Every structure is written in structure tokens, then in C-alpha cells.
Amino acid sequence: MRRNGVDVPDPGSGDLEAMRLGKGTDPKKLEAALHECRPWLQAGGKLPDLEDPKVRDRYVKFAQCMRENGVNLPDPGPDGRLRFPSGGIDEGAFEKAREACKAHLTVIRQ
């Protein structure tokens, strides 16, 4: 991804910002990088359509599940994006909640 202009941390770095793939990157640049890196991406490299009501519903359910599992994750914003908490979060608790809730996101692939 970095070779294609998208600044992302190394996998497994423990950096919760890694959940914000390409934060601050031009969406077209991000899409191009995802296309180039598709063979290496677990999810197939296609971003979900954040304007799709089904996708938003899944994100809301994911956020609710995270809260039920002890992580204060707000519902998606008006742009459809999830805002992950930064700083002051227990990474172990976050990973445990994410693991418990990941099924809400697995069907979003397009």
C-alpha cells in the first residue's frame, strides 16, 4: 500500500490506527492502491459502498456490538464511516470485542 501512496502501519504493529486504512488519503488514490494490492488483501481489496443502507446497518450493528463488549464505539457518522477511538483504550479489550463482533462486517465485501 505504501508503494502505491497510502500510508499504513505494518500488520500486527499493535497500532489501532491500522483500522483506519488510508486515513486522510484521497479516496481515488486509496481505491487505486487497493486495486494494485488486491492479491495481498484478505478482504479482496474492495471498499464497501458507505451510501448503501445495508452497509450502514451493518456498521451500526458492529458499533452496537462493540459497545456491548466494552468498547465505546459511536455509530457511523453522516458519511457512513466508523470513528474508532484513539488513545486511552485497552488494546486487549478492543481486540476481544472486535473478534466477538467481526461477523457483522464480513458480509460487506463487494
Short mmCIF file of C-alpha atoms in Angstrom, two decimals:
data_model
loop_
_atom_site.label_atom_id
_atom_site.label_comp_id
_atom_site.label_asym_id
_atom_site.label_seq_id
_atom_site.Cartn_x
_atom_site.Cartn_y
_atom_site.Cartn_z
CA MET A 1 0.00 0.00 0.00
CA ARG A 2 2.83 2.39 0.87
CA ARG A 3 4.42 1.81 -2.54
CA ASN A 4 1.12 2.97 -4.00
CA GLY A 5 0.95 6.17 -1.96
CA VAL A 6 -1.15 5.09 1.03
CA ASP A 7 0.49 5.39 4.45
CA VAL A 8 -0.49 2.38 6.57
CA PRO A 9 1.21 0.80 9.60
CA ASP A 10 2.74 -2.66 9.40
CA PRO A 11 0.29 -5.50 10.09
CA GLY A 12 0.37 -6.65 13.68
CA SER A 13 2.09 -3.46 14.82
CA GLY A 14 -0.48 -3.04 17.59
CA ASP A 15 -1.37 0.34 16.11
CA LEU A 16 -5.15 0.81 16.40
CA GLU A 17 -4.86 3.42 13.66
CA ALA A 18 -4.34 0.44 11.33
CA MET A 19 -8.11 0.03 11.44
CA ARG A 20 -8.35 3.37 9.62
CA LEU A 21 -6.95 2.20 6.32
CA GLY A 22 -5.61 5.16 4.40
CA LYS A 23 -6.95 7.76 6.84
CA GLY A 24 -6.65 11.19 5.21
CA THR A 25 -5.86 9.71 1.79
CA ASP A 26 -7.65 10.82 -1.36
CA PRO A 27 -10.38 8.18 -1.98
CA LYS A 28 -9.37 7.71 -5.63
CA LYS A 29 -5.74 7.15 -4.61
CA LEU A 30 -6.87 4.67 -1.94
CA GLU A 31 -9.07 2.78 -4.41
CA ALA A 32 -6.18 2.59 -6.91
CA ALA A 33 -3.81 1.29 -4.21
CA LEU A 34 -6.38 -1.29 -3.10
CA HIS A 35 -6.74 -2.42 -6.71
CA GLU A 36 -2.97 -2.84 -7.06
CA CYS A 37 -2.69 -4.68 -3.74
CA ARG A 38 -5.79 -6.86 -4.13
CA PRO A 39 -3.82 -10.15 -4.32
CA TRP A 40 -2.39 -9.47 -0.85
CA LEU A 41 -5.54 -8.19 0.82
CA GLN A 42 -7.62 -10.63 2.81
CA ALA A 43 -10.92 -8.89 2.07
CA GLY A 44 -10.34 -8.73 -1.68
CA GLY A 45 -9.46 -5.04 -1.67
CA LYS A 46 -12.85 -3.55 -2.45
CA LEU A 47 -14.20 -0.87 -0.15
CA PRO A 48 -17.85 -1.12 0.90
CA ASP A 49 -20.31 1.41 -0.51
CA LEU A 50 -20.89 3.62 2.53
CA GLU A 51 -24.04 5.08 0.96
CA ASP A 52 -25.69 1.65 0.83
CA PRO A 53 -28.26 1.42 3.67
CA LYS A 54 -27.39 -2.27 4.18
CA VAL A 55 -23.74 -1.36 4.75
CA ARG A 56 -24.71 1.39 7.20
CA ASP A 57 -26.98 -1.04 9.08
CA ARG A 58 -24.08 -3.49 9.38
CA TYR A 59 -21.79 -0.74 10.67
CA VAL A 60 -24.42 0.32 13.24
CA LYS A 61 -24.77 -3.30 14.41
CA PHE A 62 -20.98 -3.61 14.62
CA ALA A 63 -20.75 -0.42 16.71
CA GLN A 64 -23.56 -1.62 18.99
CA CYS A 65 -21.84 -4.97 19.43
CA MET A 66 -18.54 -3.27 20.26
CA ARG A 67 -20.30 -1.17 22.93
CA GLU A 68 -21.97 -4.30 24.34
CA ASN A 69 -18.48 -5.77 24.58
CA GLY A 70 -16.99 -2.82 26.46
CA VAL A 71 -15.60 -0.59 23.70
CA ASN A 72 -17.15 2.87 23.37
CA LEU A 73 -17.50 2.96 19.59
CA PRO A 74 -20.02 5.52 18.28
CA ASP A 75 -22.41 4.74 15.44
CA PRO A 76 -21.17 5.67 11.96
CA GLY A 77 -21.09 9.36 11.13
CA PRO A 78 -23.20 11.02 8.40
CA ASP A 79 -20.55 9.99 5.86
CA GLY A 80 -21.07 6.33 6.82
CA ARG A 81 -17.61 5.90 8.32
CA LEU A 82 -16.86 4.40 11.70
CA ARG A 83 -14.74 6.56 14.00
CA PHE A 84 -12.51 4.29 16.06
CA PRO A 85 -11.40 5.60 19.45
CA SER A 86 -7.81 6.72 19.75
CA GLY A 87 -5.73 6.82 22.89
CA GLY A 88 -6.72 5.56 26.32
CA ILE A 89 -8.11 2.27 25.01
CA ASP A 90 -7.16 -1.18 26.22
CA GLU A 91 -5.89 -2.94 23.09
CA GLY A 92 -6.68 -6.37 24.55
CA ALA A 93 -10.28 -5.37 25.26
CA PHE A 94 -10.56 -3.81 21.80
CA GLU A 95 -9.29 -6.96 20.07
CA LYS A 96 -11.58 -9.18 22.16
CA ALA A 97 -14.60 -7.03 21.24
CA ARG A 98 -13.57 -6.84 17.57
CA GLU A 99 -13.27 -10.62 17.43
CA ALA A 100 -16.73 -11.00 19.02
CA CYS A 101 -18.27 -8.51 16.57
CA LYS A 102 -16.44 -9.14 13.30
CA ALA A 103 -19.30 -11.23 11.88
CA HIS A 104 -21.28 -8.00 11.47
CA LEU A 105 -18.74 -6.83 8.89
CA THR A 106 -17.90 -10.00 6.97
CA VAL A 107 -20.83 -9.78 4.55
CA ILE A 108 -19.99 -6.22 3.49
CA ARG A 109 -17.47 -7.31 0.87
CA GLN A 110 -18.49 -6.25 -2.62
#
